[in-house]
Short mmCIF file of C-alpha atoms in Angstrom, two decimals:
data_model
loop_
_atom_site.label_atom_id
_atom_site.label_comp_id
_atom_site.label_asym_id
_atom_site.label_seq_id
_atom_site.Cartn_x
_atom_site.Cartn_y
_atom_site.Cartn_z
CA MET A 1 0.00 0.00 0.00
CA GLN A 2 1.31 3.40 -0.97
CA GLU A 3 1.75 6.11 1.59
CA ILE A 4 0.69 9.55 0.58
CA LYS A 5 0.67 12.19 3.22
CA LEU A 6 -2.98 13.03 3.39
CA ASN A 7 -2.89 13.38 7.14
CA THR A 8 -0.14 15.88 7.75
CA HIS A 9 -2.21 19.04 7.78
CA ILE A 10 -3.43 20.39 11.04
CA SER A 11 -7.12 20.68 10.41
CA GLY A 12 -8.97 17.54 11.48
CA ARG A 13 -12.04 18.91 9.79
CA PHE A 14 -10.13 19.21 6.52
CA ASN A 15 -8.95 15.58 6.88
CA LEU A 16 -12.53 14.54 7.33
CA GLU A 17 -13.65 16.47 4.26
CA LEU A 18 -10.97 14.88 2.07
CA GLU A 19 -11.86 11.46 3.46
CA ASN A 20 -15.54 12.07 2.69
CA LEU A 21 -14.62 13.20 -0.81
CA ARG A 22 -12.68 9.99 -1.43
CA ASN A 23 -15.56 7.96 -0.06
CA SER A 24 -17.98 9.75 -2.38
CA VAL A 25 -15.86 8.73 -5.36
CA LEU A 26 -15.84 5.14 -4.12
CA THR A 27 -19.62 5.25 -3.69
CA MET A 28 -20.00 6.59 -7.22
CA GLY A 29 -17.59 3.92 -8.49
CA GLY A 30 -19.53 1.23 -6.63
CA MET A 31 -22.71 2.45 -8.26
CA VAL A 32 -21.10 2.25 -11.72
CA GLU A 33 -19.85 -1.26 -10.89
CA GLN A 34 -23.40 -2.28 -9.92
CA GLN A 35 -24.70 -0.78 -13.16
CA LEU A 36 -22.25 -2.87 -15.18
CA CYS A 37 -23.18 -5.98 -13.18
CA ASP A 38 -26.89 -5.32 -13.83
CA ALA A 39 -26.36 -4.60 -17.53
CA ILE A 40 -24.48 -7.89 -17.99
CA ALA A 41 -27.15 -9.81 -16.06
CA ALA A 42 -29.88 -8.15 -18.15
CA LEU A 43 -28.05 -9.21 -21.31
CA ARG A 44 -27.54 -12.75 -20.02
CA ASP A 45 -31.12 -13.30 -18.84
CA ASN A 46 -32.87 -11.13 -21.43
CA HIS A 47 -34.22 -9.27 -18.39
CA MET A 48 -36.02 -6.16 -19.62
CA ALA A 49 -36.90 -4.75 -16.17
CA LEU A 50 -33.23 -4.90 -15.15
CA ALA A 51 -32.21 -3.09 -18.36
CA GLU A 52 -34.74 -0.38 -17.56
CA LYS A 53 -33.36 -0.12 -14.03
CA VAL A 54 -29.86 0.49 -15.47
CA ILE A 55 -31.19 3.31 -17.63
CA VAL A 56 -33.05 4.96 -14.77
CA ASN A 57 -30.08 4.64 -12.40
CA ASP A 58 -27.77 6.38 -14.84
CA PHE A 59 -29.43 9.62 -13.70
CA THR A 60 -28.11 8.94 -10.20
CA VAL A 61 -24.60 8.38 -11.56
CA ASN A 62 -24.83 11.70 -13.41
CA ALA A 63 -26.05 13.50 -10.31
CA MET A 64 -23.17 12.05 -8.30
CA GLU A 65 -20.66 13.53 -10.75
CA VAL A 66 -22.11 17.03 -10.37
CA GLN A 67 -22.31 16.73 -6.60
CA ILE A 68 -18.72 15.49 -6.18
CA ASP A 69 -17.40 18.19 -8.53
CA GLU A 70 -19.18 20.82 -6.46
CA GLU A 71 -17.58 19.41 -3.33
CA CYS A 72 -14.14 19.56 -5.04
CA THR A 73 -14.71 23.24 -5.88
CA ARG A 74 -15.89 23.99 -2.36
CA ILE A 75 -12.86 22.31 -0.76
CA ILE A 76 -10.38 24.11 -3.03
CA ALA A 77 -12.05 27.48 -2.40
CA LYS A 78 -12.27 27.01 1.35
CA ARG A 79 -9.21 24.95 2.24
CA HIS A 80 -6.58 25.98 -0.32
CA PRO A 81 -5.17 22.45 -0.48
CA ALA A 82 -1.54 22.13 -1.55
CA ALA A 83 0.72 19.35 -2.80
CA SER A 84 -0.76 15.86 -2.48
CA ASP A 85 -4.11 17.14 -1.18
CA LEU A 86 -4.52 19.34 -4.24
CA ARG A 87 -3.48 16.46 -6.49
CA LEU A 88 -6.14 14.33 -4.81
CA VAL A 89 -8.89 16.88 -5.44
CA LEU A 90 -7.86 17.47 -9.07
CA ALA A 91 -7.54 13.74 -9.74
CA ILE A 92 -11.04 13.28 -8.33
CA ASN A 93 -12.28 16.10 -10.59
CA LYS A 94 -11.06 14.08 -13.60
CA THR A 95 -12.07 10.67 -12.21
CA THR A 96 -15.73 11.63 -11.86
CA ALA A 97 -15.86 12.50 -15.58
CA ASP A 98 -14.55 9.05 -16.49
CA LEU A 99 -16.92 7.30 -14.08
CA GLU A 100 -19.86 9.23 -15.49
CA ARG A 101 -18.93 8.27 -19.04
CA MET A 102 -18.52 4.64 -18.01
CA GLY A 103 -22.13 4.99 -16.91
CA ASP A 104 -23.08 6.19 -20.40
CA ASP A 105 -21.21 3.26 -21.98
CA ILE A 106 -22.99 0.81 -19.70
CA GLU A 107 -26.34 2.37 -20.54
CA ARG A 108 -25.63 1.54 -24.17
CA ILE A 109 -25.48 -2.16 -23.29
CA ALA A 110 -28.81 -1.97 -21.47
CA ASN A 111 -30.20 -0.16 -24.50
CA LEU A 112 -29.63 -3.28 -26.59
CA LEU A 113 -32.55 -4.91 -24.77
CA ILE A 114 -34.76 -1.84 -24.84
CA LYS A 115 -34.27 -1.51 -28.58
CA GLY A 116 -34.79 -5.25 -29.07
CA SER A 117 -31.35 -5.53 -30.67
CA LEU A 118 -30.01 -8.39 -28.54
CA PRO A 119 -27.31 -10.42 -30.28
CA VAL A 120 -28.92 -13.18 -32.28
CA SER A 121 -26.13 -15.63 -31.67
CA GLU A 122 -25.39 -17.36 -28.38
CA ASP A 123 -21.66 -17.24 -29.12
CA ILE A 124 -21.69 -13.47 -29.45
CA LYS A 125 -23.82 -13.08 -26.35
CA ASN A 126 -21.53 -15.35 -24.33
CA GLY A 127 -18.49 -13.49 -25.68
CA MET A 128 -19.98 -10.19 -24.58
CA ILE A 129 -20.79 -11.56 -21.13
CA ALA A 130 -17.24 -12.91 -20.76
CA THR A 131 -15.73 -9.58 -21.84
CA GLY A 132 -18.17 -7.75 -19.55
CA ASN A 133 -17.10 -9.85 -16.58
CA HIS A 134 -13.47 -9.19 -17.41
CA VAL A 135 -14.12 -5.44 -17.56
CA MET A 136 -16.10 -5.61 -14.30
CA GLU A 137 -13.10 -7.25 -12.61
CA MET A 138 -10.89 -4.46 -13.99
CA LEU A 139 -13.25 -1.79 -12.64
CA ARG A 140 -13.41 -3.49 -9.23
CA ARG A 141 -9.61 -3.61 -9.04
CA THR A 142 -9.36 0.02 -10.19
CA LEU A 143 -11.67 1.15 -7.41
CA ASN A 144 -9.69 -0.88 -4.90
CA ALA A 145 -6.47 0.73 -6.11
CA PHE A 146 -8.14 4.12 -5.70
CA ALA A 147 -9.35 3.23 -2.20
CA ARG A 148 -5.86 2.16 -1.15
CA LEU A 149 -4.08 4.80 -3.30
CA ASP A 150 -1.99 1.97 -4.63
CA ALA A 151 0.07 3.11 -7.63
CA GLU A 152 1.68 -0.31 -8.15
CA ALA A 153 -1.72 -1.96 -8.45
CA ALA A 154 -2.87 0.84 -10.77
CA LEU A 155 0.10 0.19 -13.04
CA GLU A 156 -0.63 -3.54 -13.08
CA ILE A 157 -4.29 -2.94 -13.97
CA HIS A 158 -3.22 -0.50 -16.69
CA MET A 159 -1.01 -3.16 -18.26
CA GLY A 160 -3.79 -5.75 -18.01
CA ASP A 161 -6.05 -3.79 -20.36
CA GLN A 162 -4.24 -5.44 -23.26
CA GLU A 163 -6.04 -8.70 -22.44
CA ILE A 164 -9.43 -7.02 -22.72
CA ASP A 165 -8.39 -5.46 -26.03
CA GLU A 166 -7.42 -8.93 -27.26
CA GLN A 167 -10.71 -10.46 -26.12
CA TYR A 168 -12.59 -7.60 -27.80
CA LYS A 169 -10.75 -8.11 -31.08
CA GLN A 170 -11.62 -11.81 -31.10
CA LEU A 171 -15.25 -10.93 -30.43
CA LEU A 172 -15.22 -8.48 -33.35
CA THR A 173 -13.77 -11.10 -35.69
CA LEU A 174 -16.53 -13.51 -34.65
CA ALA A 175 -19.14 -10.80 -35.14
CA VAL A 176 -17.89 -9.99 -38.64
CA SER A 177 -18.06 -13.63 -39.72
CA GLU A 178 -21.62 -13.90 -38.37
CA MET A 179 -22.64 -10.60 -39.96
CA GLN A 180 -21.47 -11.90 -43.33
CA GLN A 181 -24.01 -14.74 -43.00
CA ASP A 182 -26.81 -12.48 -41.81
CA THR A 183 -26.79 -9.26 -43.82
CA GLU A 184 -30.53 -8.77 -43.31
CA SER A 185 -29.92 -7.98 -39.63
CA LEU A 186 -27.05 -5.52 -40.18
CA PRO A 187 -28.85 -2.54 -38.54
CA GLN A 188 -29.36 -4.70 -35.44
CA TRP A 189 -25.75 -5.90 -35.62
CA LEU A 190 -24.61 -2.28 -35.60
CA GLU A 191 -26.24 -1.79 -32.20
CA VAL A 192 -24.46 -4.91 -30.97
CA LEU A 193 -21.14 -3.58 -32.29
CA TRP A 194 -21.59 -0.26 -30.47
CA ALA A 195 -22.37 -2.14 -27.26
CA MET A 196 -19.25 -4.28 -27.65
CA ARG A 197 -17.18 -1.19 -28.19
CA ALA A 198 -18.81 0.44 -25.16
CA LEU A 199 -17.62 -2.50 -23.03
CA GLU A 200 -14.09 -2.07 -24.32
CA ARG A 201 -14.28 1.67 -23.61
CA VAL A 202 -15.13 1.03 -19.95
CA GLY A 203 -11.77 -0.74 -19.81
CA ASP A 204 -10.08 2.28 -21.42
CA ARG A 205 -11.65 4.57 -18.86
CA CYS A 206 -10.40 2.33 -16.04
CA LYS A 207 -6.95 2.92 -17.53
CA ASN A 208 -7.52 6.68 -17.32
CA VAL A 209 -8.45 6.39 -13.64
CA CYS A 210 -5.33 4.26 -13.05
CA GLU A 211 -3.24 7.05 -14.57
CA TYR A 212 -4.83 9.57 -12.19
CA ILE A 213 -4.03 7.26 -9.25
CA ILE A 214 -0.38 7.06 -10.31
CA TYR A 215 -0.25 10.85 -10.68
CA LEU A 216 -1.92 11.27 -7.33
CA VAL A 217 0.42 8.97 -5.46
CA LYS A 218 3.64 9.66 -7.29
CA GLY A 219 3.07 13.25 -8.35
CA LYS A 220 4.19 12.37 -11.86
CA ASP A 221 1.98 12.55 -14.87
CA VAL A 222 2.11 9.27 -16.74
CA ARG A 223 -0.55 10.03 -19.31
CA HIS A 224 0.40 9.67 -22.93
CA ILE A 225 3.69 7.94 -22.38
CA SER A 226 4.44 4.49 -23.71
CA ARG A 227 4.01 1.38 -21.61
CA GLU A 228 7.80 0.93 -21.42
CA ASP A 229 8.37 4.55 -20.44
CA MET A 230 5.69 4.23 -17.80
CA GLN A 231 7.36 1.16 -16.30
CA ARG A 232 10.75 2.86 -16.40
CA ARG A 233 9.43 6.04 -14.83
CA LEU A 234 7.69 4.13 -12.07
CA ALA A 235 10.85 2.14 -11.39
CA GLU A 236 12.71 5.45 -10.97
CA LEU A 237 10.00 6.76 -8.67
CA ARG A 238 10.18 3.62 -6.58
CA GLN A 239 13.88 4.24 -5.97
CA SER A 240 13.48 7.96 -5.30
CA MET B 1 -20.48 38.78 -24.99
CA GLN B 2 -20.80 37.63 -21.41
CA GLU B 3 -19.17 39.48 -18.58
CA ILE B 4 -17.42 37.41 -16.02
CA LYS B 5 -15.35 39.21 -13.48
CA LEU B 6 -11.94 37.88 -14.21
CA ASN B 7 -10.30 41.22 -13.63
CA THR B 8 -11.42 42.18 -10.17
CA HIS B 9 -8.56 40.73 -8.18
CA ILE B 10 -5.67 42.95 -7.28
CA SER B 11 -2.78 40.97 -8.63
CA GLY B 12 -1.94 42.00 -12.18
CA ARG B 13 0.43 39.05 -12.38
CA PHE B 14 -2.42 36.70 -11.49
CA ASN B 15 -4.57 38.26 -14.23
CA LEU B 16 -1.79 37.64 -16.67
CA GLU B 17 -1.44 34.02 -15.58
CA LEU B 18 -5.16 33.38 -16.02
CA GLU B 19 -5.09 35.08 -19.41
CA ASN B 20 -2.13 32.93 -20.45
CA LEU B 21 -3.94 29.83 -19.26
CA ARG B 22 -6.99 30.69 -21.36
CA ASN B 23 -4.75 31.36 -24.33
CA SER B 24 -3.05 27.98 -23.88
CA VAL B 25 -6.46 26.27 -24.09
CA LEU B 26 -7.25 28.21 -27.26
CA THR B 27 -3.88 27.23 -28.73
CA MET B 28 -4.58 23.58 -27.89
CA GLY B 29 -8.09 23.93 -29.37
CA GLY B 30 -6.65 25.52 -32.51
CA MET B 31 -4.27 22.61 -32.84
CA VAL B 32 -7.14 20.12 -32.56
CA GLU B 33 -9.09 22.12 -35.15
CA GLN B 34 -6.11 21.95 -37.51
CA GLN B 35 -5.84 18.21 -36.91
CA LEU B 36 -9.49 17.74 -37.89
CA CYS B 37 -9.00 19.93 -40.96
CA ASP B 38 -5.95 17.85 -41.99
CA ALA B 39 -7.70 14.53 -41.33
CA ILE B 40 -10.65 15.55 -43.52
CA ALA B 41 -8.30 16.78 -46.28
CA ALA B 42 -6.32 13.53 -46.06
CA LEU B 43 -9.56 11.56 -46.43
CA ARG B 44 -10.73 13.73 -49.33
CA ASP B 45 -7.44 13.63 -51.28
CA ASN B 46 -6.32 10.17 -50.21
CA HIS B 47 -3.23 11.98 -48.92
CA MET B 48 -1.12 9.53 -46.94
CA ALA B 49 1.58 12.02 -45.84
CA LEU B 50 -1.09 14.28 -44.36
CA ALA B 51 -2.64 11.35 -42.49
CA GLU B 52 0.79 10.52 -41.07
CA LYS B 53 1.23 14.15 -40.02
CA VAL B 54 -2.07 13.97 -38.07
CA ILE B 55 -0.87 10.89 -36.22
CA VAL B 56 2.49 12.42 -35.34
CA ASN B 57 0.90 15.71 -34.24
CA ASP B 58 -1.41 13.94 -31.82
CA PHE B 59 1.62 13.64 -29.54
CA THR B 60 1.76 17.43 -29.37
CA VAL B 61 -1.95 17.59 -28.48
CA ASN B 62 -1.34 15.06 -25.69
CA ALA B 63 1.65 17.02 -24.39
CA MET B 64 -0.43 20.21 -24.35
CA GLU B 65 -3.01 18.57 -22.11
CA VAL B 66 -0.40 17.58 -19.54
CA GLN B 67 1.27 20.99 -19.67
CA ILE B 68 -1.99 22.95 -19.23
CA ASP B 69 -3.10 20.69 -16.39
CA GLU B 70 0.21 21.31 -14.64
CA GLU B 71 -0.30 25.04 -15.04
CA CYS B 72 -3.83 24.71 -13.55
CA THR B 73 -2.37 22.90 -10.53
CA ARG B 74 0.36 25.50 -10.13
CA ILE B 75 -2.09 28.40 -10.27
CA ILE B 76 -4.46 26.84 -7.74
CA ALA B 77 -1.59 26.04 -5.35
CA LYS B 78 0.02 29.46 -5.65
CA ARG B 79 -2.90 31.85 -6.16
CA HIS B 80 -5.79 30.26 -4.27
CA PRO B 81 -8.32 31.42 -6.87
CA ALA B 82 -11.90 31.83 -5.69
CA ALA B 83 -15.32 32.14 -7.30
CA SER B 84 -15.21 32.70 -11.07
CA ASP B 85 -11.40 32.37 -11.26
CA LEU B 86 -11.58 28.95 -9.62
CA ARG B 87 -14.42 27.94 -11.92
CA LEU B 88 -12.27 28.99 -14.88
CA VAL B 89 -9.34 26.86 -13.77
CA LEU B 90 -11.51 23.81 -13.02
CA ALA B 91 -13.41 24.17 -16.30
CA ILE B 92 -10.07 24.28 -18.11
CA ASN B 93 -8.98 21.16 -16.22
CA LYS B 94 -11.99 19.32 -17.72
CA THR B 95 -11.81 21.00 -21.15
CA THR B 96 -8.26 19.79 -21.81
CA ALA B 97 -9.41 16.18 -21.29
CA ASP B 98 -12.14 16.61 -23.92
CA LEU B 99 -9.78 18.33 -26.35
CA GLU B 100 -7.23 15.57 -25.92
CA ARG B 101 -9.86 12.91 -26.62
CA MET B 102 -11.08 14.80 -29.67
CA GLY B 103 -7.47 14.43 -30.82
CA ASP B 104 -7.73 10.64 -30.36
CA ASP B 105 -11.01 10.56 -32.30
CA ILE B 106 -9.45 12.54 -35.14
CA GLU B 107 -6.46 10.22 -35.19
CA ARG B 108 -8.89 7.37 -35.87
CA ILE B 109 -9.97 9.08 -39.10
CA ALA B 110 -6.36 9.48 -40.22
CA ASN B 111 -5.84 5.83 -39.37
CA LEU B 112 -8.32 4.84 -42.07
CA LEU B 113 -5.73 5.82 -44.66
CA ILE B 114 -2.82 4.27 -42.82
CA LYS B 115 -4.68 0.96 -42.57
CA GLY B 116 -5.78 1.20 -46.19
CA SER B 117 -9.43 1.06 -45.08
CA LEU B 118 -10.70 4.12 -46.95
CA PRO B 119 -14.40 3.98 -47.73
CA VAL B 120 -14.92 2.19 -51.02
CA SER B 121 -17.87 4.32 -52.04
CA GLU B 122 -17.70 7.97 -53.08
CA ASP B 123 -21.09 8.62 -51.44
CA ILE B 124 -19.84 7.46 -48.07
CA LYS B 125 -16.60 9.40 -48.44
CA ASN B 126 -18.49 12.57 -49.38
CA GLY B 127 -20.92 12.03 -46.52
CA MET B 128 -18.01 11.73 -44.08
CA ILE B 129 -16.37 14.88 -45.46
CA ALA B 130 -19.66 16.80 -45.15
CA THR B 131 -20.17 15.59 -41.57
CA GLY B 132 -16.51 16.36 -40.83
CA ASN B 133 -16.89 19.93 -42.08
CA HIS B 134 -20.02 20.33 -40.00
CA VAL B 135 -18.19 19.09 -36.89
CA MET B 136 -15.23 21.38 -37.69
CA GLU B 137 -17.60 24.36 -37.79
CA MET B 138 -19.02 23.27 -34.42
CA LEU B 139 -15.52 23.03 -32.93
CA ARG B 140 -14.56 26.44 -34.32
CA ARG B 141 -17.67 28.03 -32.81
CA THR B 142 -17.07 26.22 -29.50
CA LEU B 143 -13.55 27.65 -29.28
CA ASN B 144 -14.89 31.12 -30.12
CA ALA B 145 -17.49 30.81 -27.38
CA PHE B 146 -14.69 29.80 -25.00
CA ALA B 147 -12.51 32.74 -26.11
CA ARG B 148 -15.37 35.20 -25.54
CA LEU B 149 -16.80 33.30 -22.54
CA ASP B 150 -20.13 33.48 -24.30
CA ALA B 151 -22.70 31.25 -22.58
CA GLU B 152 -25.49 32.15 -25.00
CA ALA B 153 -23.39 31.02 -27.96
CA ALA B 154 -22.40 27.87 -26.04
CA LEU B 155 -26.07 27.02 -25.51
CA GLU B 156 -26.82 27.58 -29.19
CA ILE B 157 -23.93 25.32 -30.25
CA HIS B 158 -25.09 22.69 -27.75
CA MET B 159 -28.55 22.68 -29.32
CA GLY B 160 -27.07 22.49 -32.84
CA ASP B 161 -25.48 19.10 -32.15
CA GLN B 162 -28.81 17.50 -33.07
CA GLU B 163 -28.14 18.34 -36.73
CA ILE B 164 -24.84 16.48 -36.65
CA ASP B 165 -26.54 13.51 -35.01
CA GLU B 166 -29.11 13.54 -37.80
CA GLN B 167 -26.44 13.73 -40.51
CA TYR B 168 -24.57 10.89 -38.82
CA LYS B 169 -27.68 8.69 -38.68
CA GLN B 170 -28.29 9.20 -42.40
CA LEU B 171 -24.67 8.30 -43.09
CA LEU B 172 -25.04 5.11 -41.05
CA THR B 173 -28.19 4.12 -42.95
CA LEU B 174 -26.34 4.61 -46.22
CA ALA B 175 -23.39 2.61 -44.91
CA VAL B 176 -25.61 -0.30 -43.86
CA SER B 177 -27.23 -0.51 -47.28
CA GLU B 178 -23.81 -0.51 -48.96
CA MET B 179 -22.44 -3.06 -46.50
CA GLN B 180 -25.29 -5.39 -47.39
CA GLN B 181 -24.07 -5.37 -51.01
CA ASP B 182 -20.43 -5.80 -50.07
CA THR B 183 -20.13 -8.35 -47.27
CA GLU B 184 -16.63 -9.36 -48.38
CA SER B 185 -15.30 -5.98 -47.19
CA LEU B 186 -17.02 -6.03 -43.77
CA PRO B 187 -13.76 -5.86 -41.76
CA GLN B 188 -12.81 -2.75 -43.75
CA TRP B 189 -16.31 -1.34 -43.29
CA LEU B 190 -15.94 -1.73 -39.53
CA GLU B 191 -12.98 0.64 -39.60
CA VAL B 192 -15.07 3.11 -41.59
CA LEU B 193 -17.89 2.81 -39.05
CA TRP B 194 -15.54 3.55 -36.14
CA ALA B 195 -14.23 6.60 -37.99
CA MET B 196 -17.77 7.86 -38.61
CA ARG B 197 -18.59 7.40 -34.98
CA ALA B 198 -15.36 9.19 -34.02
CA LEU B 199 -16.53 12.21 -36.04
CA GLU B 200 -19.84 12.22 -34.23
CA ARG B 201 -18.05 11.95 -30.89
CA VAL B 202 -16.02 15.09 -31.61
CA GLY B 203 -19.40 16.84 -31.79
CA ASP B 204 -20.39 15.30 -28.43
CA ARG B 205 -17.18 16.52 -26.87
CA CYS B 206 -17.84 20.04 -28.20
CA LYS B 207 -21.11 19.79 -26.29
CA ASN B 208 -19.19 18.91 -23.12
CA VAL B 209 -16.97 21.98 -23.56
CA CYS B 210 -20.09 24.14 -24.12
CA GLU B 211 -21.45 22.86 -20.81
CA TYR B 212 -18.22 23.86 -19.07
CA ILE B 213 -18.47 27.35 -20.64
CA ILE B 214 -22.02 27.77 -19.34
CA TYR B 215 -20.92 26.59 -15.88
CA LEU B 216 -17.97 28.93 -16.01
CA VAL B 217 -19.95 32.00 -16.98
CA LYS B 218 -23.16 31.35 -15.12
CA GLY B 219 -21.83 29.38 -12.17
CA LYS B 220 -24.57 26.80 -12.72
CA ASP B 221 -23.93 23.24 -13.66
CA VAL B 222 -26.03 22.35 -16.69
CA ARG B 223 -24.62 18.89 -17.27
CA HIS B 224 -27.08 16.03 -17.40
CA ILE B 225 -30.21 18.11 -17.53
CA SER B 226 -32.64 17.97 -20.41
CA ARG B 227 -32.53 20.43 -23.27
CA GLU B 228 -35.75 22.07 -22.05
CA ASP B 229 -34.52 22.33 -18.49
CA MET B 230 -31.27 23.83 -19.76
CA GLN B 231 -33.12 26.50 -21.73
CA ARG B 232 -35.39 27.25 -18.80
CA ARG B 233 -32.49 27.46 -16.36
CA LEU B 234 -30.56 29.78 -18.64
CA ALA B 235 -33.61 32.01 -19.06
CA GLU B 236 -33.80 32.26 -15.27
CA LEU B 237 -30.10 33.07 -15.07
CA ARG B 238 -30.50 35.76 -17.70
CA GLN B 239 -33.11 37.49 -15.55
CA SER B 240 -31.18 37.10 -12.31
#
């Protein structure tokens, strides 16, 4: 577990506020995780009511983003956080945007049922469920890394996204071969393709959050650098 | 033009820093606009060198995001901005993320050429160029609204996104009918579909930036509310 000095400032009240802010992000993340779980179950069981629940609950996810952002603004204005505290607040400001957009991606999966565009083939459906479970595991681990401010775990999760990309590519190849046999249903297939891509994007957004965690803990921005550079830079940080 | 009181604090140096920060965002936005312009031209003229230029330049867009975010952090830590100044800095912190991801979307269009997956049909190509020009106009207007901190213009642009969505839907319908005649090329068509969607997403991200502008000028968060509610809320703000 990484140590960042969240508890060195004098104000106990300020500590409490930062702690509450972190907890709010975890609550929002937990809600997004539940949404993904529900969307996958709805897909698996062809469960219309559950799909509708996902769509309704997305409003709550959206509201959480606005509320947490307001709290970030309030804390900066009132407490003038510096160093790691400021990094925490700014990382949260970015994290909420990614969590909210994960919510939108997940809604797209639930929309498959609402629009009656469920994948016609069992293989595709099972492939989507398997990828969905993989992404859900990635999200769960990302939120844990956030809770423990664990940059090493965040890096590991970041690297692991390659597996989801691979799984997604295989799913696409399967979809294309099925589409070629079933050109009548292409409009429906398009909806399935967007939902597949939405799943893969949730994984990408987990990667974004992992980058914020690394920045937050290490104070170094690791966005937009190559995998190798990121490993090298983290190795340097470990020694520093 | 909206008035927000950026110039009421005593420190002239602070004013200058905020002005520079705004200018950096406009420079980054201008770069993204140029990238879109180049990607569309590359698509139109089948211009491989231009497509390669877009891909290389995306690194600069990425670097700009990191650099502006660092400046935001520095200003908050050093200047303790409050009220509208703080809103400006936080809105910029979110805007850079959307600009950077527009860059990724645009790169996807350039990638069509690199992968040799250019649309086979002239109709589709022309449709993409028309949509691309429409999105470019939206981006240009969004950056202008940001430069002038013009919430009314931002609202108008936000509303106008419906036209792009409509154009995109028509393009998709055309694509599906062509795909049905050309199932052999489905893998290539998939790349074209992702690029079309990427274009539409640039429009969505312009909408996000417009929401930040409204928040920045009016101090009210208009994310995640319906179009009607947004209009109503802005009418109230106008009178207040």
